Short mmCIF file of C-alpha atoms in Angstrom, two decimals:
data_model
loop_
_atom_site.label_atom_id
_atom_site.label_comp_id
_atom_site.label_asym_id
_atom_site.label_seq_id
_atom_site.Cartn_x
_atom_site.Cartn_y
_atom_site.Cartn_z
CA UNK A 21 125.58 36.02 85.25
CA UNK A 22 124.99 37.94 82.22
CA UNK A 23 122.29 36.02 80.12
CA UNK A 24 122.62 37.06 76.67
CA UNK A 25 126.96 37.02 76.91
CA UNK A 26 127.45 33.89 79.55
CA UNK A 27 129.41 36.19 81.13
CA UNK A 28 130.10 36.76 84.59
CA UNK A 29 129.24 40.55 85.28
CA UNK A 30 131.84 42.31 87.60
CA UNK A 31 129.72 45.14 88.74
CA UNK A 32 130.67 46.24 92.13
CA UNK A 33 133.26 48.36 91.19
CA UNK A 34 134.74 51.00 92.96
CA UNK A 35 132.96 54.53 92.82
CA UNK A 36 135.66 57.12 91.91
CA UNK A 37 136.23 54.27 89.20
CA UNK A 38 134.96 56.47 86.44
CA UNK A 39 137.05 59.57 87.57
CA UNK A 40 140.41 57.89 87.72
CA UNK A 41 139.66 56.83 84.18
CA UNK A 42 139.23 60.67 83.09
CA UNK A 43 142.59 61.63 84.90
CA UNK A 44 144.63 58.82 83.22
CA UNK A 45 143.67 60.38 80.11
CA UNK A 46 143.23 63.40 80.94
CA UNK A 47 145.76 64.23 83.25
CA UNK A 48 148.61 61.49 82.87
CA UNK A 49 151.04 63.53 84.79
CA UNK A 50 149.44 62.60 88.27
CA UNK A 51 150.32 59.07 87.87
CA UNK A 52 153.71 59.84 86.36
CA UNK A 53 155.41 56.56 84.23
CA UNK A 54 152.31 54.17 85.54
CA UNK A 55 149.09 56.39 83.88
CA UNK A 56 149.21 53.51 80.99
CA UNK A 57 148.82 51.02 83.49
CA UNK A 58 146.05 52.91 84.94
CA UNK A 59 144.33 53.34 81.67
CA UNK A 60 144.28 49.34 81.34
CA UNK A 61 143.09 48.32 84.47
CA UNK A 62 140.20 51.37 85.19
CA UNK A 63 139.13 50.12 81.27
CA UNK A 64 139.20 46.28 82.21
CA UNK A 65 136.80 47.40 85.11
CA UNK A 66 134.86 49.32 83.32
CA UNK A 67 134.03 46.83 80.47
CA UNK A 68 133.62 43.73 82.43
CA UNK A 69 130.63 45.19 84.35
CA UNK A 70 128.47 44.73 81.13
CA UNK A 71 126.77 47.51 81.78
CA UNK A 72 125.84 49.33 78.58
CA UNK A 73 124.83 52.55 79.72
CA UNK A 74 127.90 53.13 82.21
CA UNK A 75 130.26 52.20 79.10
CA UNK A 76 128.38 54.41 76.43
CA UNK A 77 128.50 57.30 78.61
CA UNK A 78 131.99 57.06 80.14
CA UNK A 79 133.46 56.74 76.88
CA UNK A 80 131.45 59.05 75.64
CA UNK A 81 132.40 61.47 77.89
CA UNK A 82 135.97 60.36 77.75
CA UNK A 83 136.40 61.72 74.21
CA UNK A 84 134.35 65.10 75.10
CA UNK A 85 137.16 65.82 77.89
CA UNK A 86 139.92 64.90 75.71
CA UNK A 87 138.75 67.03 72.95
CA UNK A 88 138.05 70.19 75.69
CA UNK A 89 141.92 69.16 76.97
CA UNK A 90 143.12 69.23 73.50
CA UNK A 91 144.30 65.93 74.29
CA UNK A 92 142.62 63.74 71.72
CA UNK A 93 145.30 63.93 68.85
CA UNK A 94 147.65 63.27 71.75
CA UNK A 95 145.75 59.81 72.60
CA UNK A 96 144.59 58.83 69.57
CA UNK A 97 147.22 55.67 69.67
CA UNK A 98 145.73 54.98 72.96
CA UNK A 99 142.17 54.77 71.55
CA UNK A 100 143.30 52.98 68.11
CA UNK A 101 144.88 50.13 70.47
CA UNK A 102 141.51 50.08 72.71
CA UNK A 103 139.12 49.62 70.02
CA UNK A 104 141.92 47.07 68.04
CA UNK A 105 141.60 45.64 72.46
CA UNK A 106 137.68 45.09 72.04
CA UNK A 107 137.41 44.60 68.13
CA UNK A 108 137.62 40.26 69.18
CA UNK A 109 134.87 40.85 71.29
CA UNK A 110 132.41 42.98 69.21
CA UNK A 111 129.92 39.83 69.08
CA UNK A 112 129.58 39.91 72.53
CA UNK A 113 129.42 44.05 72.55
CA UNK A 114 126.40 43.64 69.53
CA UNK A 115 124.68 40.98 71.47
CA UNK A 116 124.77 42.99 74.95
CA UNK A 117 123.65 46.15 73.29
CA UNK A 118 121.32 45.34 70.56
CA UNK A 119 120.66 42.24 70.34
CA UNK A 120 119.33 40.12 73.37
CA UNK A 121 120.17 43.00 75.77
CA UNK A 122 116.54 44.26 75.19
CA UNK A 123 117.34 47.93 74.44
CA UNK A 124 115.26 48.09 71.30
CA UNK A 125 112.59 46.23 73.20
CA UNK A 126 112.73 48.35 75.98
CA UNK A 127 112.65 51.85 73.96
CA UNK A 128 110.20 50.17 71.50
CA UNK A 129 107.64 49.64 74.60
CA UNK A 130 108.38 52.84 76.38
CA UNK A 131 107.51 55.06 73.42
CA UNK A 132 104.57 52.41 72.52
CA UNK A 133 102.12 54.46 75.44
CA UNK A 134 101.05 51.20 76.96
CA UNK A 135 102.84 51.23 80.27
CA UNK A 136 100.29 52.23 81.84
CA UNK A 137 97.97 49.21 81.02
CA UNK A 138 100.19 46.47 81.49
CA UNK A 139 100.42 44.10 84.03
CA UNK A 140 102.99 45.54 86.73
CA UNK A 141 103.74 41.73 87.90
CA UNK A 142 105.00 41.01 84.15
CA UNK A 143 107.50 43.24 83.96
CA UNK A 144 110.45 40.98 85.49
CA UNK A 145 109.41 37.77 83.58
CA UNK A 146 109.97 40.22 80.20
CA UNK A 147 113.86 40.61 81.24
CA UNK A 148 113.76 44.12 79.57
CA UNK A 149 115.45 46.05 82.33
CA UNK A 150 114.83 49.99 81.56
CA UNK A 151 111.08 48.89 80.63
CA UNK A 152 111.38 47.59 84.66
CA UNK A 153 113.01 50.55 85.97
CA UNK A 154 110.25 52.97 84.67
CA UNK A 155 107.52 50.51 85.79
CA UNK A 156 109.05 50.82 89.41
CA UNK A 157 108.49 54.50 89.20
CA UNK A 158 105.13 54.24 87.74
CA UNK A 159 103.81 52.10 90.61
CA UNK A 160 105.29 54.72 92.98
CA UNK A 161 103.61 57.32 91.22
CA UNK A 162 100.61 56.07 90.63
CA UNK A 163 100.62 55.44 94.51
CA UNK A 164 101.48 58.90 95.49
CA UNK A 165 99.07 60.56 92.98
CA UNK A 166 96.20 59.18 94.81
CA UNK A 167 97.20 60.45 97.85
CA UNK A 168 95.47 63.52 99.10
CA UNK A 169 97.64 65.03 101.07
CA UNK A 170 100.25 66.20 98.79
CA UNK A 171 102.80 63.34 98.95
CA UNK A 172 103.29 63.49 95.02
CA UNK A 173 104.69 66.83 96.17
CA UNK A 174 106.45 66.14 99.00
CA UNK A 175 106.95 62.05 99.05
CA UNK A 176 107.06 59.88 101.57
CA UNK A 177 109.78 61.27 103.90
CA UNK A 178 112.81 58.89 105.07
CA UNK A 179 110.95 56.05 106.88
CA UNK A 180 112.95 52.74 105.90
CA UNK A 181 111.37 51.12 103.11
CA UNK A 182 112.16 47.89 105.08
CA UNK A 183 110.85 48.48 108.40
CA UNK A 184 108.00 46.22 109.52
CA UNK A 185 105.59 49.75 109.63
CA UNK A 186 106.64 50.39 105.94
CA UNK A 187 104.97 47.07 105.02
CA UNK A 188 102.31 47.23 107.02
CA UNK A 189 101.94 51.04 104.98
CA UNK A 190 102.43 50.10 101.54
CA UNK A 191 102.31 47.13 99.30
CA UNK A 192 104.26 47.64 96.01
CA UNK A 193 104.52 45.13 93.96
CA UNK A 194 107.28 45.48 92.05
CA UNK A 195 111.02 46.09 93.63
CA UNK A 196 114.32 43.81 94.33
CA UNK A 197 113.07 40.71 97.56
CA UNK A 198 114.73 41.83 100.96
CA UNK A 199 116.00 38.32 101.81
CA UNK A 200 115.38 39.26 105.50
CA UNK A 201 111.70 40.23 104.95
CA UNK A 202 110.63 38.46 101.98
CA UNK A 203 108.78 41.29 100.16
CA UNK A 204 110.09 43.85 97.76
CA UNK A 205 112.14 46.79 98.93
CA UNK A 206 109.11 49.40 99.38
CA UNK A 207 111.02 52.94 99.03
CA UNK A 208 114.30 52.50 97.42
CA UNK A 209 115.60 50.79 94.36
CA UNK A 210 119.38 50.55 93.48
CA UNK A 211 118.11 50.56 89.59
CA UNK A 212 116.84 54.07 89.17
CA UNK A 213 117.89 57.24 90.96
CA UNK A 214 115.01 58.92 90.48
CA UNK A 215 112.53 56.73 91.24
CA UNK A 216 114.35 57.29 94.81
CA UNK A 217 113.76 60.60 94.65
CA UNK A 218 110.11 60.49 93.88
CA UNK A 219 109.43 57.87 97.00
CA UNK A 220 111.46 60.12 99.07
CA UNK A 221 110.75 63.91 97.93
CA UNK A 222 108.73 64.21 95.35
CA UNK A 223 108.13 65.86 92.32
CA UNK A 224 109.86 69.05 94.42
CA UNK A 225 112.36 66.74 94.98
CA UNK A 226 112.81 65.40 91.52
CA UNK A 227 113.40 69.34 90.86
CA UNK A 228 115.16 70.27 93.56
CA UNK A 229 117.80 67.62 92.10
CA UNK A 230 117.97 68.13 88.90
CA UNK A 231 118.45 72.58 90.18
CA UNK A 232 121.60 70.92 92.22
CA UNK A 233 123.19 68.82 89.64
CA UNK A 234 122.87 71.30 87.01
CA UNK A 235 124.43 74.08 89.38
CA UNK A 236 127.37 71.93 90.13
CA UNK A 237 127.95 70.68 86.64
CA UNK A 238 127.50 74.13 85.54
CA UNK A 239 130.28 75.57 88.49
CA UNK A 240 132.57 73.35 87.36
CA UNK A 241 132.44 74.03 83.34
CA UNK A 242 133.44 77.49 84.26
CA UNK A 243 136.09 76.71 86.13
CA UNK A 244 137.31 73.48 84.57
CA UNK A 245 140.64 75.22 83.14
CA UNK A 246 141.66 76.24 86.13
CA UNK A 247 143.12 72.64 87.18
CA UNK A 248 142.50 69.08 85.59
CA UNK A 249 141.20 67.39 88.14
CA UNK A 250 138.23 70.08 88.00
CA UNK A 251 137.27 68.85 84.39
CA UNK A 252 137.72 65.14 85.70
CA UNK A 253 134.96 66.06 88.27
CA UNK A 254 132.83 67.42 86.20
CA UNK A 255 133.21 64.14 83.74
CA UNK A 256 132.61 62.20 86.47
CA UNK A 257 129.29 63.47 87.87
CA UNK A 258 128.04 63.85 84.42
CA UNK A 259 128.78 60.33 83.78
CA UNK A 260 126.38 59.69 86.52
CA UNK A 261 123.82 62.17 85.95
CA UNK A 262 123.73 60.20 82.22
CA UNK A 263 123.52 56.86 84.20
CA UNK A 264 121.00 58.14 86.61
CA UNK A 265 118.39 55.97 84.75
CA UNK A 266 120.36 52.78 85.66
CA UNK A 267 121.72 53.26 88.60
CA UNK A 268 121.09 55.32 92.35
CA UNK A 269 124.26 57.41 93.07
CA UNK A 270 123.21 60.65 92.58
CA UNK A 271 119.95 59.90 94.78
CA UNK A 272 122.30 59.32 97.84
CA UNK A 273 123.57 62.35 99.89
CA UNK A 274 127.00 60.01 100.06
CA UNK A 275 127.56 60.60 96.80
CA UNK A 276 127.39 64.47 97.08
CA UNK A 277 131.00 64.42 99.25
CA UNK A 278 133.18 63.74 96.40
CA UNK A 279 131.78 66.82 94.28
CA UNK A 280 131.95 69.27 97.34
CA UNK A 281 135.56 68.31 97.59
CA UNK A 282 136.37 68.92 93.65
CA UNK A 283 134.37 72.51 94.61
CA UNK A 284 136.35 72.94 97.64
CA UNK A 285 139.73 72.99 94.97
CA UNK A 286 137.96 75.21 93.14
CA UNK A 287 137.61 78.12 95.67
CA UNK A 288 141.02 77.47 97.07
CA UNK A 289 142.51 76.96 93.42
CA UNK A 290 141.04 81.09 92.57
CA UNK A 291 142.37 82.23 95.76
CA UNK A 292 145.45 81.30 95.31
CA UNK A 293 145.08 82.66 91.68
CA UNK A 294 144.15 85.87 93.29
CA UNK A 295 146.73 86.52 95.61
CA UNK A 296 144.05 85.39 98.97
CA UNK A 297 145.98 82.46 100.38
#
């Protein structure tokens, strides 16, 4: 339940949600006479998870692809009867991004300097959820900076944050309860992506990741015109890579299979443009 709407959020959506989304707009042809059905019911997911950053940046990067597709004047209907769609609900839009969703709060104390002074165990009575997120990575850090023998570097390797040797190892504080255990989750966090990768790897890690995404992002922009489901990939992982702060996926190696595939078209999409295959 949402606090500040009363709303129920539907969050556990599916993953390639956001990339069906870019090829009903971006590439209508694939679903043939049912893309505007498509459109309405990837939308209606997307909007009744709540979840302000996912929406900003999907629709965000919504109108960049249709603007590289040259398919914005082309949907503009489509978007006029979207925003006339949500225009009943912009109360509840205002409230869950400005006013009692905490964002100002949250950037307000970020950029204030005092995270490190405050009181890690306040931070989920304050309801200010990126102000949380950070803190979880702080307490990591903090932990891992005091090591000595180079685990800010390297992390803490892939030892279950839930295993009874993990809590007898470490004691963080702050972290979603395992209902089976009772404590907080130790190494992982489904809130932040890369304070996963700093538990697990590092700051080499934290580089190492942001070296991959950028390499496939970058693969497919140059090759995004040579089919449309190449541009919806790239859409999609950057919608991630935006969301990273507020969500996991690109922490987990699962999430990697769905961008090798979109590569995998790629290569056999330019030999077949060159005569190979």
């Amino acid at each position: 339940m949402d606090e500040t709407t009363g709303l129920i959020r539907l969050y556990n959506y599916p993953i390639l949600l956001y990339f069906f989304l870019f090829v009903s707009f971006l590439y209508p042809s694939f679903y043939k006479q049912k893309a505007k059905y498509v459109r309405g019911v990837c939308l209606m997911a997307l909007f009744c998870t709540l979840g302000r950053s996912g929406i900003a940046s999907v629709v965000l990067l919504l109108i960049i692809g249709l603007l590289l597709s040259g398919r914005l004047t082309i949907n503009l209907k489509t978007l006029c009867v979207i925003c006339l769609f949500v225009l009943p609900f912009i109360g509840l839009v205002r409230d869950r991004f400005v006013s009692n969703g905490k964002t100002q709060s949250d950037f307000a104390f970020l950029f204030s300097g005092d995270l490190a002074d405050m009181n890690m165990g306040d931070f989920t009575k304050e309801g200010a959820t990126l102000t949380y997120r950070f803190a979880w990575v702080y307490e990591r850090y903090v932990y891992l900076r005091q090591q000595n023998n180079g685990e800010l570097l390297w992390g803490l390797g892939l030892i279950s944050g839930n295993q009874p040797k993990a809590l007898k190892m470490y004691d963080f504080k702050l972290g979603l309860t395992n209902k089976d255990t009772g404590y907080p989750h130790q190494l992982g966090t489904p809130d932040i992506a890369w304070g996963n990768i700093l538990s697990r790897f590092g700051m080499i890690g934290i580089v190492f990741y942001i070296i991959f995404w950028g390499i496939i992002i970058r693969k497919m922009w140059k090759s995004r015109k040579e089919d449309p489901i190449v541009l919806c990939g790239m859409l999609y992982v950057m919608a991630y890579v935006m969301t990273s702060v507020a969500g996991s996926s690109i922490s987990y190696t699962t999430f990697m299979a769905f961008p090798f595939l979109i590569l995998s078209l790629i290569g056999t999409t330019q030999k077949t443009k060159y005569g190979e295959s």
